[in-house]
GROMACS .gro file of C-alpha atoms in nm:
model
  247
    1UNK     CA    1  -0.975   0.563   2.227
    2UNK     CA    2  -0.802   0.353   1.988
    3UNK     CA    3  -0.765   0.609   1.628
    4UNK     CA    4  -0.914   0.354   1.422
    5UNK     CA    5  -1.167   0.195   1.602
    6UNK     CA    6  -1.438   0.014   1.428
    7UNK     CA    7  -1.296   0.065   1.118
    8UNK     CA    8  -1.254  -0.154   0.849
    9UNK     CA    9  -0.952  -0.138   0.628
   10UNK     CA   10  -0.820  -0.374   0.335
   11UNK     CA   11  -0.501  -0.404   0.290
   12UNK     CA   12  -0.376  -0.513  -0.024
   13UNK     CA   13  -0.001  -0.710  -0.051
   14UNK     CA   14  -0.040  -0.756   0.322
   15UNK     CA   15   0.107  -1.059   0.385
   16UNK     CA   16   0.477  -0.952   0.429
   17UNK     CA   17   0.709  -0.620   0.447
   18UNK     CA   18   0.537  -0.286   0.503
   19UNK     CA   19   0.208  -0.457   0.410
   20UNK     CA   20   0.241  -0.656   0.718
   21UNK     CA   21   0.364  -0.358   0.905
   22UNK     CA   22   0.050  -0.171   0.815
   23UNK     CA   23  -0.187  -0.464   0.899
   24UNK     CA   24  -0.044  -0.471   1.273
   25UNK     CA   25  -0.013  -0.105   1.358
   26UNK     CA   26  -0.403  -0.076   1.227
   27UNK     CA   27  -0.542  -0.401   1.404
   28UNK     CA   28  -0.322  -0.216   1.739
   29UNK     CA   29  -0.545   0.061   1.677
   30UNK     CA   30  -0.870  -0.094   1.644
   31UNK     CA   31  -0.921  -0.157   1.305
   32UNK     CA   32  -1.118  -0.512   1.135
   33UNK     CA   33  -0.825  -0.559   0.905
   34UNK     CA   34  -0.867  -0.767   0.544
   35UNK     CA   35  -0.558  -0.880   0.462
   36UNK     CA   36  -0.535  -0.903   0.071
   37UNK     CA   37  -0.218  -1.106  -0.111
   38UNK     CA   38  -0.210  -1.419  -0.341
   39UNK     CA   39   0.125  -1.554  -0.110
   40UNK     CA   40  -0.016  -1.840   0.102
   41UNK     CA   41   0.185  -1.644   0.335
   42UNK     CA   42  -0.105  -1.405   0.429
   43UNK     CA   43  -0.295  -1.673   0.602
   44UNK     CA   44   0.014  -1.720   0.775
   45UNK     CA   45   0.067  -1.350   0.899
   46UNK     CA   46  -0.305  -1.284   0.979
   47UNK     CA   47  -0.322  -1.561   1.254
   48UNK     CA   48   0.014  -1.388   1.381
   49UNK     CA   49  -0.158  -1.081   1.404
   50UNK     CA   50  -0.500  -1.278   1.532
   51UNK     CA   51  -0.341  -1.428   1.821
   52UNK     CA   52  -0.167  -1.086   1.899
   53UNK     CA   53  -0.530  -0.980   1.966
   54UNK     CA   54  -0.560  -0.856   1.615
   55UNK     CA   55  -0.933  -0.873   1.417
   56UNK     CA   56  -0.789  -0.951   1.086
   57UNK     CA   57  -0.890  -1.192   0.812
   58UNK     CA   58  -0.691  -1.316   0.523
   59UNK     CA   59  -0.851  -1.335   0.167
   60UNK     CA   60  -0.675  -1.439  -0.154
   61UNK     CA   61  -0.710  -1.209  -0.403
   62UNK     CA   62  -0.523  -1.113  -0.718
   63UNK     CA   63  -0.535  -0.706  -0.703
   64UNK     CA   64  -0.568  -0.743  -1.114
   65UNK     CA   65  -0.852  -0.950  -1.114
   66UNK     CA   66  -1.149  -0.729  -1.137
   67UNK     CA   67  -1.381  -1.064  -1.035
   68UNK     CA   68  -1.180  -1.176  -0.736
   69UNK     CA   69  -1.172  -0.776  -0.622
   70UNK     CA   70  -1.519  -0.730  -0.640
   71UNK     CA   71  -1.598  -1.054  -0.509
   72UNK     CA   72  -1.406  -1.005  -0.197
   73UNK     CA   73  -1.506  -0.664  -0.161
   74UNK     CA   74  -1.881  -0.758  -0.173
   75UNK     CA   75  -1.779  -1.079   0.105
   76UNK     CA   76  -1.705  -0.769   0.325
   77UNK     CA   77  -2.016  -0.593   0.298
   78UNK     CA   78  -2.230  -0.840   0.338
   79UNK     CA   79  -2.081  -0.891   0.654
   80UNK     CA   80  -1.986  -0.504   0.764
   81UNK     CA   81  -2.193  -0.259   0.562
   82UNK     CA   82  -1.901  -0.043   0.498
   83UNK     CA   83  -1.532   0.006   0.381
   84UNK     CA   84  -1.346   0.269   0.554
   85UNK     CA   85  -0.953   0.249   0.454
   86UNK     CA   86  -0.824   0.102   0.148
   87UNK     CA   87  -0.455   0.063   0.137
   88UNK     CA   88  -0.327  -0.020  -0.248
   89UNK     CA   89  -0.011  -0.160  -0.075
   90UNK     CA   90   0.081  -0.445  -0.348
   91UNK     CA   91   0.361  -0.447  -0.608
   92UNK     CA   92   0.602  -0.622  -0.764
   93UNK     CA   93   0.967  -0.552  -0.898
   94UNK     CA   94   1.117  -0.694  -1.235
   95UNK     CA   95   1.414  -0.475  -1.263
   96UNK     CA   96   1.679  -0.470  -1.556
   97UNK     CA   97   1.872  -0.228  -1.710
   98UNK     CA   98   1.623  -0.081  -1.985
   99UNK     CA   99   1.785  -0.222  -2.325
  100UNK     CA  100   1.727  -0.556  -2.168
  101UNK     CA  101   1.416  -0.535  -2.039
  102UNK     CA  102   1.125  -0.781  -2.172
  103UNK     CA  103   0.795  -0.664  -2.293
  104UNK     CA  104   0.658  -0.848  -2.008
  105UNK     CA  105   0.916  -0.735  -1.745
  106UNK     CA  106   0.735  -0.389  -1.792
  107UNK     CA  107   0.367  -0.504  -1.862
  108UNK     CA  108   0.374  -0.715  -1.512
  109UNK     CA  109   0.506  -0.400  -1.319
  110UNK     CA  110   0.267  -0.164  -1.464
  111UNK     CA  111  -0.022  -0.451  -1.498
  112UNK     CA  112   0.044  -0.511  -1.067
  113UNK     CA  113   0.151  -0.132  -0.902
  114UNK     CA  114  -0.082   0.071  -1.139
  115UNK     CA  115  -0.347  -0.135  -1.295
  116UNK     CA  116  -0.446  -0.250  -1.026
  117UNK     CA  117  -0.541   0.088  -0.859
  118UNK     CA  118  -0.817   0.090  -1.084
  119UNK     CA  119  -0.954  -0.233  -1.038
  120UNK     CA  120  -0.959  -0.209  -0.643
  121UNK     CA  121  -1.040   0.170  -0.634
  122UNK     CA  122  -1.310   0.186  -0.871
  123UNK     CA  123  -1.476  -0.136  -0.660
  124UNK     CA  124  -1.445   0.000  -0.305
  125UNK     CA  125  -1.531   0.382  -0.361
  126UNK     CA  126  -1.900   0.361  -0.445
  127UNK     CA  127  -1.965   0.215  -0.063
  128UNK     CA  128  -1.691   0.510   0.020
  129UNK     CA  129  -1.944   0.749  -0.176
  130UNK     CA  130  -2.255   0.605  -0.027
  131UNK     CA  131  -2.119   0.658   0.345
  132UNK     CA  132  -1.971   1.010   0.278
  133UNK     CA  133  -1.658   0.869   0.411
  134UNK     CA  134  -1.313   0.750   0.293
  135UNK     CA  135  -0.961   0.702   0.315
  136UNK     CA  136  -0.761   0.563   0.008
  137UNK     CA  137  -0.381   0.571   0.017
  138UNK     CA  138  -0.154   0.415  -0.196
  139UNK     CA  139   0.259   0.315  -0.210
  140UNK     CA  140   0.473   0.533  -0.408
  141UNK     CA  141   0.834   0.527  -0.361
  142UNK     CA  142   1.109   0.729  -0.348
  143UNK     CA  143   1.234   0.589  -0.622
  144UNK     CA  144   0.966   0.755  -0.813
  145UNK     CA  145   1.120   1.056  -0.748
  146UNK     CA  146   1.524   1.004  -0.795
  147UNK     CA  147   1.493   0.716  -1.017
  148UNK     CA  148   1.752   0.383  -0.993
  149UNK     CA  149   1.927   0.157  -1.209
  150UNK     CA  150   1.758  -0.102  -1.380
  151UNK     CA  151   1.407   0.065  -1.237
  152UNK     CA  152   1.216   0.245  -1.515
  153UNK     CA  153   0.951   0.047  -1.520
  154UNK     CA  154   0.913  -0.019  -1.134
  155UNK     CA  155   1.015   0.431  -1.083
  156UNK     CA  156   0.703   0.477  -1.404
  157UNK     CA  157   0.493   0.268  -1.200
  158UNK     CA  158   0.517   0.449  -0.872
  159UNK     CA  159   0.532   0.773  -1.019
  160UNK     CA  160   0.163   0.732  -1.177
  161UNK     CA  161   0.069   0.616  -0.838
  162UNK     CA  162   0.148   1.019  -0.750
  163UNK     CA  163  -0.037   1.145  -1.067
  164UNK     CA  164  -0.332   0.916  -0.981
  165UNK     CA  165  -0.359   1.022  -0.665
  166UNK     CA  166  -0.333   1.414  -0.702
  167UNK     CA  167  -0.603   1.325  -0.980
  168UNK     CA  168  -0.853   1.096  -0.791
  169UNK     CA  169  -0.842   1.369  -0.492
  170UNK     CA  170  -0.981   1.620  -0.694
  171UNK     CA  171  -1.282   1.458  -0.787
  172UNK     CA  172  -1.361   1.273  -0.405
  173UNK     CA  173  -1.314   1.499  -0.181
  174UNK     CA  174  -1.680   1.622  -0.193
  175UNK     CA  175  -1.731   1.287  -0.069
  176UNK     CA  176  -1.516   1.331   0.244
  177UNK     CA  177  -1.265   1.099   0.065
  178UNK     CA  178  -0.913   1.181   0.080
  179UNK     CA  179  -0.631   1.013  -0.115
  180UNK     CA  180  -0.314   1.032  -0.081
  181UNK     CA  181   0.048   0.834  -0.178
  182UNK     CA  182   0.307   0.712   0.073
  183UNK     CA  183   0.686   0.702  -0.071
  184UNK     CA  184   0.884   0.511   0.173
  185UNK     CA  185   1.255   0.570   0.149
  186UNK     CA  186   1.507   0.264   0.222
  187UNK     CA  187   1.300  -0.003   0.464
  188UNK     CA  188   1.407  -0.350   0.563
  189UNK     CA  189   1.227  -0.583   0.379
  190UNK     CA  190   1.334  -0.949   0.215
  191UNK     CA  191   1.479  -0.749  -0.068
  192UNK     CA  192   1.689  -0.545   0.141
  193UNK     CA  193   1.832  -0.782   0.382
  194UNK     CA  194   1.943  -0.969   0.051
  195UNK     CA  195   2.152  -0.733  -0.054
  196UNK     CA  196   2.502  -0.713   0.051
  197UNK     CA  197   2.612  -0.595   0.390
  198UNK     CA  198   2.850  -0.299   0.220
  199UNK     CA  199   2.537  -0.194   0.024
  200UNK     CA  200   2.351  -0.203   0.338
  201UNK     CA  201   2.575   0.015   0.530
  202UNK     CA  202   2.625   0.259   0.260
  203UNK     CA  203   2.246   0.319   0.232
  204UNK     CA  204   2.195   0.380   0.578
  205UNK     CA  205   2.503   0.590   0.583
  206UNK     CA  206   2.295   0.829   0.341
  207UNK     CA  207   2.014   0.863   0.590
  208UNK     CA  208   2.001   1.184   0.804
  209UNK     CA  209   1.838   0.994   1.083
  210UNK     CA  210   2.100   0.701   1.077
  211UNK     CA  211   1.866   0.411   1.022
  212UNK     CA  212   1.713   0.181   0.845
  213UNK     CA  213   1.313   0.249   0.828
  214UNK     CA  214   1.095  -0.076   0.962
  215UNK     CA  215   0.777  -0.198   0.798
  216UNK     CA  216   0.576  -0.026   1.151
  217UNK     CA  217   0.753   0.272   1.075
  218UNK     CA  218   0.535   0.258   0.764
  219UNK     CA  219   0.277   0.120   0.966
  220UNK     CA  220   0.250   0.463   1.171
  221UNK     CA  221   0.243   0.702   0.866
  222UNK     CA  222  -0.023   0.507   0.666
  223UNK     CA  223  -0.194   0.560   1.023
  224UNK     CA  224  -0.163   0.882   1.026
  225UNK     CA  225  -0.337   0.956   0.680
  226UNK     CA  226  -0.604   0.693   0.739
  227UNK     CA  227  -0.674   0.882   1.054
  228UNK     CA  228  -1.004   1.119   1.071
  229UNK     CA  229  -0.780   1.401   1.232
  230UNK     CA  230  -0.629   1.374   0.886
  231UNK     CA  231  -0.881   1.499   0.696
  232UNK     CA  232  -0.815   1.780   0.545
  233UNK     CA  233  -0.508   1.633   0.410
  234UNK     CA  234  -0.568   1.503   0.049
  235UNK     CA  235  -0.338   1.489  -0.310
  236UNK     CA  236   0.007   1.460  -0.107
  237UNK     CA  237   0.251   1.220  -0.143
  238UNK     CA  238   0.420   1.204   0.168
  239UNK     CA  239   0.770   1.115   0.192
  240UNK     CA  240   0.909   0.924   0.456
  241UNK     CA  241   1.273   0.818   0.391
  242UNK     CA  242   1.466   0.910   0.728
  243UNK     CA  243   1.523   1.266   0.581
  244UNK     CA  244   1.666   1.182   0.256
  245UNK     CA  245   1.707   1.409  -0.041
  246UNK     CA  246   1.442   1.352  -0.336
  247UNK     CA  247   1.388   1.510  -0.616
   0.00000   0.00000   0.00000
């Protein structure tokens, strides 16, 4: 049997990168997948995954929109009674060095990767509640952990994603909700393959396991914690970076 069968998951920044990763390893395993993103793009990706024999349907929403959340979140129950997974997979980067960074170069970071958690958390978790059932996991990054150049706003953001989570856990798991972070290490993505080939090299150089991760390498270990045989596995945020050092 399929892990995630008759599930239903939203994934949020699904459209591309390891949201898109996530949304095919979960429809592979069974799940009715709502692809959240505000790229046109999504649309685009969830017929992909439709005519790979994917149930997945794309809806635009802006994650900091507490209308369009709860909007779109109530579309889904009117039609499926329930929400199972929710993946807070969307975020943005504005990075510059820290004397040069804009009020709104930090309020758009925190505003998208932490804000956001609140808005789509505190709308899905009552039905969560209700059906005594839950799995909420949300993108960290390593980065959180060792920091990078030009990143304090984008490493403060993920970091809170940690402290949310360890938080949120506490207070859910009564519920048989468990919460828990993801902090992916270096993964190809449009942002890496922009970056030059000796930058490239050097980063996977640094990686025990001598690659570069894939979004369906992220795919599997969001799987993993959105599994039930992962239930008593709640407040971690669990690293996967190739065997990397952090912090």
């Amino acid at each position: 049997m399929k892990k995630l069968e008759g599930q239903i998951a939203i994934v949020t920044g699904g459209a591309r990168g390891i949201g898109a990763g996530i949304c095919k390893v979960f429809c592979d395993e069974g799940a009715t997948v709502f692809l959240w993103d505000v790229l046109d793009s999504g649309q685009e990706t969830a017929e992909l995954l439709s005519n790979d024999g994917g149930n997945v349907f794309f809806q635009r929403v802006d994650v900091t929109d507490s209308k369009a959340v709860s909007d779109a979140v109530s579309e889904i129950i009117s039609t499926h009674k329930k929400i199972d997974i929710l993946i807070n997979n969307a975020g943005i980067i504005r990075d510059r060095s820290f004397l040069k960074m804009t009020p709104d170069e930090w309020n758009q970071v925190m505003n998208v990767n932490v804000n956001s958690l609140y808005v789509t958390t505190k709308s899905v978790l009552p039905y969560m509640k209700e059906a005594g059932y839950g799995r909420i996991i949300s993108a960290s990054s390593v980065n959180a952990f060792q920091g990078a150049f030009g990143q304090t706003n984008y490493a403060a953001s993920k970091a809170a994603i940690a402290g949310f989570t360890r938080a949120l856990s506490q207070e859910v798991g009564k519920y048989n909700i468990t919460v828990n972070a993801v902090a992916p290490g270096f993964v190809k993505s449009e942002m890496t393959d922009s970056m030059p080939e000796e930058v490239i090299k050097a980063n996977i150089a640094s990686i025990p396991v001598g690659r570069i991760g894939t979004p369906e390498d992220m795919g599997h270990v969001y799987l993993f914690l959105a599994s039930k045989e992962a239930g008593f596995v709640s407040g971690i945020t669990l690293h996967a970076n190739g065997g990397s050092l952090t912090v």
